[in-house]
Each structure stands twice: as C-alpha cells, then as structure tokens.
PDB file of C-alpha atoms in Angstrom:
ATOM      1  CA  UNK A 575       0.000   0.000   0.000  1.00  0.00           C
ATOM      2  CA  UNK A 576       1.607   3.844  -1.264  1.00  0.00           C
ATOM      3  CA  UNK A 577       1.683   6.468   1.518  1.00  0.00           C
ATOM      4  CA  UNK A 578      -0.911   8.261   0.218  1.00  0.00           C
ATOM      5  CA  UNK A 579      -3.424   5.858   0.204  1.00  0.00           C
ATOM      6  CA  UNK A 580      -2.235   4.186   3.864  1.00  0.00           C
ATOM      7  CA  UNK A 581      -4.566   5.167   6.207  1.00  0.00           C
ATOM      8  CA  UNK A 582      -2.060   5.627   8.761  1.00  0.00           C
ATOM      9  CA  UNK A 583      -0.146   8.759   6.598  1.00  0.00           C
ATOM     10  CA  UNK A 584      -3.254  10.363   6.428  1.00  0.00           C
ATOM     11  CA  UNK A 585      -4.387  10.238   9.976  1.00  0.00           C
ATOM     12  CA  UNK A 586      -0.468  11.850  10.574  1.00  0.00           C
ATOM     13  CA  UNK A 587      -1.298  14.596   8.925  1.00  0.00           C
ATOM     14  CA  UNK A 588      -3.615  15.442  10.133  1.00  0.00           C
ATOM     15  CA  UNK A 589      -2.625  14.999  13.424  1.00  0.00           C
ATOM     16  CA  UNK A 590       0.605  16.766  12.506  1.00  0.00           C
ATOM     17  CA  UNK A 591      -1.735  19.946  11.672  1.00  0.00           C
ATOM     18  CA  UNK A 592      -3.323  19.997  14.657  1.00  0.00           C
ATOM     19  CA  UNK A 593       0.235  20.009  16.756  1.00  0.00           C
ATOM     20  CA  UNK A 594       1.695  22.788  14.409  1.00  0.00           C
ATOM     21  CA  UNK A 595      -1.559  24.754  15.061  1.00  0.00           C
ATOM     22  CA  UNK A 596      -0.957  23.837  18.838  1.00  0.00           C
ATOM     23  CA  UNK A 597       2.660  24.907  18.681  1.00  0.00           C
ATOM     24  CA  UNK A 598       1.504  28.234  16.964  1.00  0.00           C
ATOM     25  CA  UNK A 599      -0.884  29.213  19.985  1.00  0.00           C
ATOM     26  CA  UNK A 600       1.112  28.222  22.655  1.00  0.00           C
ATOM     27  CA  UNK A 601       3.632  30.459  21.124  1.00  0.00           C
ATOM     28  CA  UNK A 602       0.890  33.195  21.364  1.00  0.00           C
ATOM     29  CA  UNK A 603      -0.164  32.365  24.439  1.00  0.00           C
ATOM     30  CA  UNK A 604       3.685  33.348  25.920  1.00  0.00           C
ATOM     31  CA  UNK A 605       3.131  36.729  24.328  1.00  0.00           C
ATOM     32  CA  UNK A 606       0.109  36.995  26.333  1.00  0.00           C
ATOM     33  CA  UNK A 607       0.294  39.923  29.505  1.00  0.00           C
ATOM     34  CA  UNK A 608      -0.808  37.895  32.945  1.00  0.00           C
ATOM     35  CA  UNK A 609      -3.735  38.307  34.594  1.00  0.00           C
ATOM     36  CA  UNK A 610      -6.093  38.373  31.960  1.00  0.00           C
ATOM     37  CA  UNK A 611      -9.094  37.169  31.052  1.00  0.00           C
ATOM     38  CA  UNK A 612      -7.753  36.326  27.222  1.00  0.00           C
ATOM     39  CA  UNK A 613      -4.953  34.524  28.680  1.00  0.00           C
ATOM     40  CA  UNK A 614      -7.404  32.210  30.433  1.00  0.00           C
ATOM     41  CA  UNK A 615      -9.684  31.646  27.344  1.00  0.00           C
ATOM     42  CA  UNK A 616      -6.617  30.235  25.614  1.00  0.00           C
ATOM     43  CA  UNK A 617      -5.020  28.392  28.380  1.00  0.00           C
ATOM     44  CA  UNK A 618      -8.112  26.868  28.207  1.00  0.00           C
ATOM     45  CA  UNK A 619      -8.164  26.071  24.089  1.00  0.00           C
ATOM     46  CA  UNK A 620      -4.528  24.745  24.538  1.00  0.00           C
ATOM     47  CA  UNK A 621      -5.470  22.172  27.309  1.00  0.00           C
ATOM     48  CA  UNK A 622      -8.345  20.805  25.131  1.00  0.00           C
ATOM     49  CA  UNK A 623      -6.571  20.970  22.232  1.00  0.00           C
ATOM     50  CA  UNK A 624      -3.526  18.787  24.078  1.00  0.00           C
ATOM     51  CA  UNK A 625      -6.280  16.731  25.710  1.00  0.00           C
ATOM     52  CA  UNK A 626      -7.965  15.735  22.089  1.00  0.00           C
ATOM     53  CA  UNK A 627      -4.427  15.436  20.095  1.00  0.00           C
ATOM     54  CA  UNK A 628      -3.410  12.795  22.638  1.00  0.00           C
ATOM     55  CA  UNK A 629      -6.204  11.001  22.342  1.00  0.00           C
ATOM     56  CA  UNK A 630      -5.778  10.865  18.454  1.00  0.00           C
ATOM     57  CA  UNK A 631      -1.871   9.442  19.014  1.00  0.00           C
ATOM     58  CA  UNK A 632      -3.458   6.894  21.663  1.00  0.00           C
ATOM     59  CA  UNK A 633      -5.701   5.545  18.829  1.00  0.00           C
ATOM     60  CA  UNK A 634      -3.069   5.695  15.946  1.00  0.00           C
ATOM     61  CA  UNK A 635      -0.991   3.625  18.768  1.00  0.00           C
ATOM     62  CA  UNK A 636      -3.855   1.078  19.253  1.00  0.00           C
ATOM     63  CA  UNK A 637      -3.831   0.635  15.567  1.00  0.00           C
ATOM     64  CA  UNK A 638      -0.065   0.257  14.997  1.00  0.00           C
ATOM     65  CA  UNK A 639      -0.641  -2.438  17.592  1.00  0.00           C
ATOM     66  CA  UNK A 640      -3.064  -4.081  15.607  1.00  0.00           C
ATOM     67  CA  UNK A 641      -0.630  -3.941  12.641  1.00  0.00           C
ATOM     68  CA  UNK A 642       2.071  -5.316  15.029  1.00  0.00           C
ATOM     69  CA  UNK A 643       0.366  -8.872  15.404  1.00  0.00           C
ATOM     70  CA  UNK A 644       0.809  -9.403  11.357  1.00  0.00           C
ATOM     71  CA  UNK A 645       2.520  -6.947   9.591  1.00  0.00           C
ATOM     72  CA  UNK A 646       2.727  -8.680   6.337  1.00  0.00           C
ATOM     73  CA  UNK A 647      -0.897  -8.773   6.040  1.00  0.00           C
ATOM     74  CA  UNK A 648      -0.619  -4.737   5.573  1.00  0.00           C
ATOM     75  CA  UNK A 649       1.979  -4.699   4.082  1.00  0.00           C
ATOM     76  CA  UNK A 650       4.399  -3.248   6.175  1.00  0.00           C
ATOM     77  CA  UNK A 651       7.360  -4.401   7.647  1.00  0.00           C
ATOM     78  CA  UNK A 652       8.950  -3.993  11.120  1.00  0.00           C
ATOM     79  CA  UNK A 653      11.366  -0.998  10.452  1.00  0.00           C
ATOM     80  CA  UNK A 654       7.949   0.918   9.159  1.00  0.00           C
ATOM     81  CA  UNK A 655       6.166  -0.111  12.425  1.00  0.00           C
ATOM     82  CA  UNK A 656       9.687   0.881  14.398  1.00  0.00           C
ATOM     83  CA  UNK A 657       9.200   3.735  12.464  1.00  0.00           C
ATOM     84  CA  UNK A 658       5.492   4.906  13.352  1.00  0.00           C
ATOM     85  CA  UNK A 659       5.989   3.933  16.889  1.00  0.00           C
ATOM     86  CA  UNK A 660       8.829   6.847  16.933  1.00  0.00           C
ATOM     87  CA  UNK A 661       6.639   9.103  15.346  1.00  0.00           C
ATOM     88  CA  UNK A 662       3.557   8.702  17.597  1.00  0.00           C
ATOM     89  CA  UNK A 663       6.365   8.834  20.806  1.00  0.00           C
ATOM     90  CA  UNK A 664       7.843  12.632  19.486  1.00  0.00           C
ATOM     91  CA  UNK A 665       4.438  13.126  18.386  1.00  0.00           C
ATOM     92  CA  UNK A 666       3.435  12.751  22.216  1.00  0.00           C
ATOM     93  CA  UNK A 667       6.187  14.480  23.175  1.00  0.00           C
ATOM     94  CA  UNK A 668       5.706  17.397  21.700  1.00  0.00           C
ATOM     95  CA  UNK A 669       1.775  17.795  23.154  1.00  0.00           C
ATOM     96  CA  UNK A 670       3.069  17.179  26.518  1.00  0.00           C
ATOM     97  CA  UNK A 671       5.406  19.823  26.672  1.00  0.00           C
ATOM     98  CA  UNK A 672       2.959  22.158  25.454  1.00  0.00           C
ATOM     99  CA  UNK A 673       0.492  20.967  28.167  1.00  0.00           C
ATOM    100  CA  UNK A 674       3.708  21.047  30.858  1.00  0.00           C
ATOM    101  CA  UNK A 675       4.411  25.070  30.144  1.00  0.00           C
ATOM    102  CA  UNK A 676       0.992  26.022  29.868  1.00  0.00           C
ATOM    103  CA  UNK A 677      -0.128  24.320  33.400  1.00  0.00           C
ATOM    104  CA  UNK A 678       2.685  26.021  34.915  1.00  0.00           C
ATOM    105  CA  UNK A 679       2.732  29.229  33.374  1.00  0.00           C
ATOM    106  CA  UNK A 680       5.275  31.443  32.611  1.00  0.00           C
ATOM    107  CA  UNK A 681       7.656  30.755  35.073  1.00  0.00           C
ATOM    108  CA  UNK A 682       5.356  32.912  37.327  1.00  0.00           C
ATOM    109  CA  UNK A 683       3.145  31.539  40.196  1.00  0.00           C
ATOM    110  CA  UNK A 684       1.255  34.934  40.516  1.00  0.00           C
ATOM    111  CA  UNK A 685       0.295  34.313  37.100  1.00  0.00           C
ATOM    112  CA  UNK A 686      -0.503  30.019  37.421  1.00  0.00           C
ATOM    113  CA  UNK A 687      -2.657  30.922  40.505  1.00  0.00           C
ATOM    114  CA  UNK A 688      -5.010  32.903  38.402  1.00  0.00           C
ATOM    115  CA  UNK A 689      -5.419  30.667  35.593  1.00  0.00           C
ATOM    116  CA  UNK A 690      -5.817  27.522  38.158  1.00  0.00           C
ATOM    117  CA  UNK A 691      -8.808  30.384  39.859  1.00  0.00           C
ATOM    118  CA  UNK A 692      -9.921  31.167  36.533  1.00  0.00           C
ATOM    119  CA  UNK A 693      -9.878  27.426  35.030  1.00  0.00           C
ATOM    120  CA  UNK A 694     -11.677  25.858  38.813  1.00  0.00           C
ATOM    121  CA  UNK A 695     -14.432  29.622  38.240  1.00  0.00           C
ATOM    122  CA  UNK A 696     -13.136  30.868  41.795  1.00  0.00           C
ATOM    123  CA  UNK A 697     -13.491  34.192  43.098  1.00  0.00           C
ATOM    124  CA  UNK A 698     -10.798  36.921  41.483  1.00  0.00           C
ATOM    125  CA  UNK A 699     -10.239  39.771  43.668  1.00  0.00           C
ATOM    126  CA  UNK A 700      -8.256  41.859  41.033  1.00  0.00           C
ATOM    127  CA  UNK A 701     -10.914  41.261  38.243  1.00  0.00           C
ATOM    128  CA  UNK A 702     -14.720  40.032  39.139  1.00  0.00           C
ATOM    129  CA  UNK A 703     -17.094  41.393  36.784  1.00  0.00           C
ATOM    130  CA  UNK A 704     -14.440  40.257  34.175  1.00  0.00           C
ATOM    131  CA  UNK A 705     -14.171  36.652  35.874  1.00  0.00           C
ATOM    132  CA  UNK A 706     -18.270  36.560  36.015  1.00  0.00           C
ATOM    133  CA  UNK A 707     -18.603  37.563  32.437  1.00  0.00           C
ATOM    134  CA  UNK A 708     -16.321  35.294  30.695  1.00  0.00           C
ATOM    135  CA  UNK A 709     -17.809  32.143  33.477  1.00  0.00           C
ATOM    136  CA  UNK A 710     -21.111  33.169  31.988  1.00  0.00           C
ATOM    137  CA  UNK A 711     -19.625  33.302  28.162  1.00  0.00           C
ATOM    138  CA  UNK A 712     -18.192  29.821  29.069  1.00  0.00           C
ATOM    139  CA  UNK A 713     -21.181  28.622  30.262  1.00  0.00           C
ATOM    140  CA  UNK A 714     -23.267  29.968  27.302  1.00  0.00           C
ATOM    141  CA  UNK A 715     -20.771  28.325  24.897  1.00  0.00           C
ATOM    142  CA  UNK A 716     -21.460  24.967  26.539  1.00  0.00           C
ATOM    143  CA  UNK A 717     -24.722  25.043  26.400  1.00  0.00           C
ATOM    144  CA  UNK A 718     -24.469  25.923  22.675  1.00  0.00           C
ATOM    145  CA  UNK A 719     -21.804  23.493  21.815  1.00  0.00           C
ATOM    146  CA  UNK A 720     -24.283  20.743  23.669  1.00  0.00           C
ATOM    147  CA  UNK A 721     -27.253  21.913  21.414  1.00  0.00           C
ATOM    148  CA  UNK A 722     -25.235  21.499  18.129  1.00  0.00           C
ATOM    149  CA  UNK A 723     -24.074  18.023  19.578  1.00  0.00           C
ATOM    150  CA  UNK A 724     -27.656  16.571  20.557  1.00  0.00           C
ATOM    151  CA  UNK A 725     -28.988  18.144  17.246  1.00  0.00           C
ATOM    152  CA  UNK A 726     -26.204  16.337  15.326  1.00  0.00           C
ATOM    153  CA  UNK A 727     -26.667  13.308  17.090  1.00  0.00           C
ATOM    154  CA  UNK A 728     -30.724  13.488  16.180  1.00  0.00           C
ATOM    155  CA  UNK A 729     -29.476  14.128  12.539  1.00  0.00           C
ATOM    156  CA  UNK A 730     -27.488  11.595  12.724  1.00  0.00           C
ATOM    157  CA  UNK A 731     -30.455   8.797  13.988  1.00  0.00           C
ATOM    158  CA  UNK A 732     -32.821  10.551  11.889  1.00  0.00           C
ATOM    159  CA  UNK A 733     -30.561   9.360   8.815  1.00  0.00           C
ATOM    160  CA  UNK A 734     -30.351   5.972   9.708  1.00  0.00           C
ATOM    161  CA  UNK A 735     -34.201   5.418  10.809  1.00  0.00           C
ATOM    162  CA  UNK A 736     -34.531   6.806   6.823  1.00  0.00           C
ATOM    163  CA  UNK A 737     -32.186   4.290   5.627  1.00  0.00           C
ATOM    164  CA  UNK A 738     -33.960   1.346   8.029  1.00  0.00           C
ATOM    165  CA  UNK A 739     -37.289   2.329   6.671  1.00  0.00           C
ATOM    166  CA  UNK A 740     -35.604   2.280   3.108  1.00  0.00           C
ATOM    167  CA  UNK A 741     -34.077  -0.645   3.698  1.00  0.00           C
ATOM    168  CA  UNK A 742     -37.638  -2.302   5.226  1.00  0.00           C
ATOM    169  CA  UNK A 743     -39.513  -1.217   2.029  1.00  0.00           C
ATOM    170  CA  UNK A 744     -37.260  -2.820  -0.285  1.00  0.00           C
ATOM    171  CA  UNK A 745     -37.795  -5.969   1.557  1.00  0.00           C
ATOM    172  CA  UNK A 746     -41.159  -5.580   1.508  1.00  0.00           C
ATOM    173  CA  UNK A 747     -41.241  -4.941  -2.191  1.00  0.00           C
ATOM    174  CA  UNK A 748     -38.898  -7.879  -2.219  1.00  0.00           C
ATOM    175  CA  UNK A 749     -41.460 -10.070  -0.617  1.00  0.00           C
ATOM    176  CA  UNK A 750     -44.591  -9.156  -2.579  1.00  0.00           C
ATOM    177  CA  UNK A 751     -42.639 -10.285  -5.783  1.00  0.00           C
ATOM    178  CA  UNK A 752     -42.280 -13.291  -4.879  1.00  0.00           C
ATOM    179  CA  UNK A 753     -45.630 -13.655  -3.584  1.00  0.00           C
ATOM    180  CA  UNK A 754     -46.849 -12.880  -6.516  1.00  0.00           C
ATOM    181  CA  UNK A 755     -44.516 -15.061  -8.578  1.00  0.00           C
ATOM    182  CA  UNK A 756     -45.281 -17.967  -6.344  1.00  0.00           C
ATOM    183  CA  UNK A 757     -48.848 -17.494  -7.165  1.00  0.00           C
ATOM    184  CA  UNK A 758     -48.502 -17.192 -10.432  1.00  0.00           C
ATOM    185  CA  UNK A 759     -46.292 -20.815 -10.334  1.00  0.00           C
ATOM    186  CA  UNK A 760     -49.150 -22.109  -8.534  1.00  0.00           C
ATOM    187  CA  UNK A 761     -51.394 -21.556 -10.837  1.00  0.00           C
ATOM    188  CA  UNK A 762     -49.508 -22.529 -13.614  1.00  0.00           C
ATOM    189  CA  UNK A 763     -49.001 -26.046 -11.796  1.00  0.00           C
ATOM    190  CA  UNK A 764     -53.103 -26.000 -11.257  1.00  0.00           C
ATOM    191  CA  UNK A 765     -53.484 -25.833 -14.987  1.00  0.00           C
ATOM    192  CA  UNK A 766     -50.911 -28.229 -15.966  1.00  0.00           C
ATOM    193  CA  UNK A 767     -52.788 -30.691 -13.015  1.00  0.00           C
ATOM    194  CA  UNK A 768     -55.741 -30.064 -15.204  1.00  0.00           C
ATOM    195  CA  UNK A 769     -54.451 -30.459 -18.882  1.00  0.00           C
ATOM    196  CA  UNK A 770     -52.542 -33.917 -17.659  1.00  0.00           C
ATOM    197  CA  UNK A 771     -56.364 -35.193 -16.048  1.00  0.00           C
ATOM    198  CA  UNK A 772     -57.850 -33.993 -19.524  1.00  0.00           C
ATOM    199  CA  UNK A 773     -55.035 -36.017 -21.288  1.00  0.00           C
ATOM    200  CA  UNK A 774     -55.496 -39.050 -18.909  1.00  0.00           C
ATOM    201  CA  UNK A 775     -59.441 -39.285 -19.696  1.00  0.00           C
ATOM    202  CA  UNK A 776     -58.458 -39.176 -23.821  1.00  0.00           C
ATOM    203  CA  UNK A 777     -56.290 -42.192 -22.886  1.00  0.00           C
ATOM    204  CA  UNK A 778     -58.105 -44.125 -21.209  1.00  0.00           C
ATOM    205  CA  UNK A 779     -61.209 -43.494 -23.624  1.00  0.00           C
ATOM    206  CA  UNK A 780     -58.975 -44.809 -26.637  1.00  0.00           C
ATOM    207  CA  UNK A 781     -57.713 -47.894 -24.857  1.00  0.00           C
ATOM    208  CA  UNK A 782     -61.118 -48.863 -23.902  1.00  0.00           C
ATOM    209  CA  UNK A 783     -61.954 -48.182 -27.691  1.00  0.00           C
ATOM    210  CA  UNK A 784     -59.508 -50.210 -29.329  1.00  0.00           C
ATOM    211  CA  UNK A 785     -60.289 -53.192 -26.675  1.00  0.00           C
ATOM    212  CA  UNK A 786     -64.082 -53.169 -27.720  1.00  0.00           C
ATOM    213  CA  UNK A 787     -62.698 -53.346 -31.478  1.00  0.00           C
ATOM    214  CA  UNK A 788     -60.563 -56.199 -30.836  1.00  0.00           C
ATOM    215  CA  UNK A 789     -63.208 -57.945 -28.791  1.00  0.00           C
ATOM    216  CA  UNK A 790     -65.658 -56.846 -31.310  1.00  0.00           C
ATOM    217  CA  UNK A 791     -63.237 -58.681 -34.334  1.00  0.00           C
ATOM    218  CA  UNK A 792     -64.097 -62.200 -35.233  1.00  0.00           C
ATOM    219  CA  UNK A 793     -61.657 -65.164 -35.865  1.00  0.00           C
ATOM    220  CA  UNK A 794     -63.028 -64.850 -39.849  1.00  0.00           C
ATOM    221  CA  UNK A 795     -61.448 -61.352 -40.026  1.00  0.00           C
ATOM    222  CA  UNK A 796     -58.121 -62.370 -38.279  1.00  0.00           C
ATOM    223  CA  UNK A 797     -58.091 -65.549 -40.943  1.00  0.00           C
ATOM    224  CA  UNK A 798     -58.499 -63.316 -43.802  1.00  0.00           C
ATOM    225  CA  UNK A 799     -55.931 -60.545 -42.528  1.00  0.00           C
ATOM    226  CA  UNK A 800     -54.007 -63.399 -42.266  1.00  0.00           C
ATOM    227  CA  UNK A 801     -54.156 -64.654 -45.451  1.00  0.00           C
ATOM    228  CA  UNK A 802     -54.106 -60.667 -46.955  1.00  0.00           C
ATOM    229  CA  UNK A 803     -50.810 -60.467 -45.744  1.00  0.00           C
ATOM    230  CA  UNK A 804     -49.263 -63.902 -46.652  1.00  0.00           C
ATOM    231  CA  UNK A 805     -50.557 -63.112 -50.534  1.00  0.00           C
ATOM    232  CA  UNK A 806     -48.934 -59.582 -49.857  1.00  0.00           C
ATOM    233  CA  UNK A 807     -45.528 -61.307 -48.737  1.00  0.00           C
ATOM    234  CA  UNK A 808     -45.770 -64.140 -52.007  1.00  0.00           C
ATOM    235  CA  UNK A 809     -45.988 -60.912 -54.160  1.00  0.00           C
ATOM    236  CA  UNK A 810     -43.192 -58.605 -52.768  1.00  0.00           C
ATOM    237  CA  UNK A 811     -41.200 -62.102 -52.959  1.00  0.00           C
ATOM    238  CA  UNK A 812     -41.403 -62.559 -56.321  1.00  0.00           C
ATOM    239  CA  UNK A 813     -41.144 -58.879 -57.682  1.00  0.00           C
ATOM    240  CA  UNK A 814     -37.942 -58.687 -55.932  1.00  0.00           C
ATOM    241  CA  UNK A 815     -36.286 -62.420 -56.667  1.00  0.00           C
ATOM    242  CA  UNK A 816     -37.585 -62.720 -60.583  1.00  0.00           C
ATOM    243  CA  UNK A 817     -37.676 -59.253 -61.685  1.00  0.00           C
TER     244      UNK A 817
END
C-alpha cells in the first residue's frame, strides 16, 4: 500500500496539523500579559486541544498495535512499524510539553494561581465582573456546543431510521414479488394438473376403444388378414427375386 493511500499517513497529517496549530498558539499564548481574562480563554483552548491530540496518538498507537500482530498482512514491515511507533512517541512528546508550560505558566506563580482560579471559576479579587462575564460566556458556549451536539446526534439517527425504513420497504417490495410469482407458479401447476387429467381421460377413452374393437373382431377377419398379408408377402417375394 503507497503512503498516500495508507490510512495511517493520512491520519499523521492530520494529526501533525493539529500540533503545528498547537505549537503556533502556545507560542501566542507566551506573548500573552498575565492576569487576563484572554490569557485564560486560551489556556483553556490549549489544554483541550492537548487533551484531544493525545487522544488521536493513543488511537493511531492502538492501531499500529493491531498492525504489530501481522505486519505482512498490511503490508508493512517492522522498520515501518519501528518507524510509526517513533513518530507517535515525538508526536506525544511534543503535546506534553505544550500541556507542561501552559499548566505552569510562565515561570510565574502569581500568574498560574489565576489561571488555576480562573480554570476551577473561583473568586478573582483583582478582576470580578471580568471573571463573572467570561464564566457566563463559558457557560453559554457549553450550552451551545451541547445543542449542536444533541442536534447532530438526532441528525445523525434521523438518517439511519430513513435508511432502516428504506431498507424495510425494499424488503417488503422484495417479498410481494415473490408472492406474486409464487402465485402465479401455482397456478400454472393447477393448470398443468388439469391439462394432464384432460389427457389421462383421452387415454383411457382410446384404450377402452380399441379393446371393444378387438373384442368386437371375429376369428373370420383375423383368418383373412391373415391370409391378406401372406398373398402380400408371395408378391413382394417374387417382384424382388424374378424381376
């Protein structure tokens, strides 16, 4: 199997995006003054953002695992697996740094102790109405990112109750053809029954005919048929030995 079309190469890419993009706002987020309420909002996008690209290397490990137990089935050999496994372990690497700096801070527990207040919604003495409006912007997001997910998921079952009841008619359609066809067999079969009884009776009529002729038939008439055919034979005989 080419790169390209290896399933693994593409997942890596993806997840290779996602830790460039992570590297690029963690990079912003050390630009970022302390004590603010921007500075939280990200610290917040980076941890999720770590927290969902490790669980993307934790799957792309399960499947190298999978591809462990018989390589040559996919076509791959052991220095490619070596070679993924050192991937996904840099790949790791690199998120958990990321996540290491950001839950410390910068190197400044004045500013770590109000992102942990910020991240656990305590009380800031420096900032409340700030603190309160952003909690309630978080909480607002939630709810909205909850709403899209419950109205995907309804999409989602909506879809496949369509393509069940798709699915059910077809079978049903399925199954009235060949109802149909079987009664049409069966009544084929009924009129053959009928043609073969029709063909019997003609049968037996003739046989009972031609008994009643021979019965009828005297021993005069077999004599002369007899002889009929005897004269017949003398002729033939001669026309063919003294001609």
């Amino acid at each position: 199997m080419s790169k390209p079309q290896d399933p693994f190469y593409i997942v890596k890419e993806e997840i290779q995006e996602s830790i460039d993009k992570l590297q690029s706002s963690f990079h912003q987020w050390e630009r970022f003054p302390p004590d603010t309420g921007e500075l939280v909002h990200l610290t917040k996008d980076l941890l999720a953002n770590c927290e969902s690209i490790e669980w993307q290397v934790d799957e792309l490990d399960k499947a190298i695992s999978v591809a462990a137990r018989d390589p040559s089935w996919y076509g791959i050999d052991e220095a490619e697996l070596e070679k993924r496994r050192r991937w996904t372990s840099t790949a790791r690497t690199q998120v958990g740094n990321v996540k290491k700096a950001v839950l410390a801070g910068k190197e400044n527990g004045n500013t770590a102790s109000v992102i942990r207040r910020e991240l656990m919604r305590l009380p800031n003495s420096h900032q409340p109405d700030r603190s309160n409006q952003y909690a309630a912007e978080d909480n607002d997001d939630f709810i909205a990112s909850e709403s899209d997910r419950q109205m995907l998921l309804i999409k989602q079952q909506d879809e496949e109750l369509d393509e069940l009841s798709a699915s059910v008619e077809r079978i049903g359609s399925v199954g009235l053809t060949i109802h149909e066809e079987l009664i049409a067999q069966e009544k084929i079969i009924d009129e053959l029954g009928t043609e073969m009884d029709s063909t019997t009776n003609r049968l037996d009529f003739v046989q009972k005919k031609v008994a009643m002729v021979m019965k009828k038939a005297s021993a005069k008439g077999q004599i002369m048929m007899i002889l009929f055919l005897l004269v017949l034979f003398i002729i033939l005989f001669i026309l063919v030995f003294f001609t």
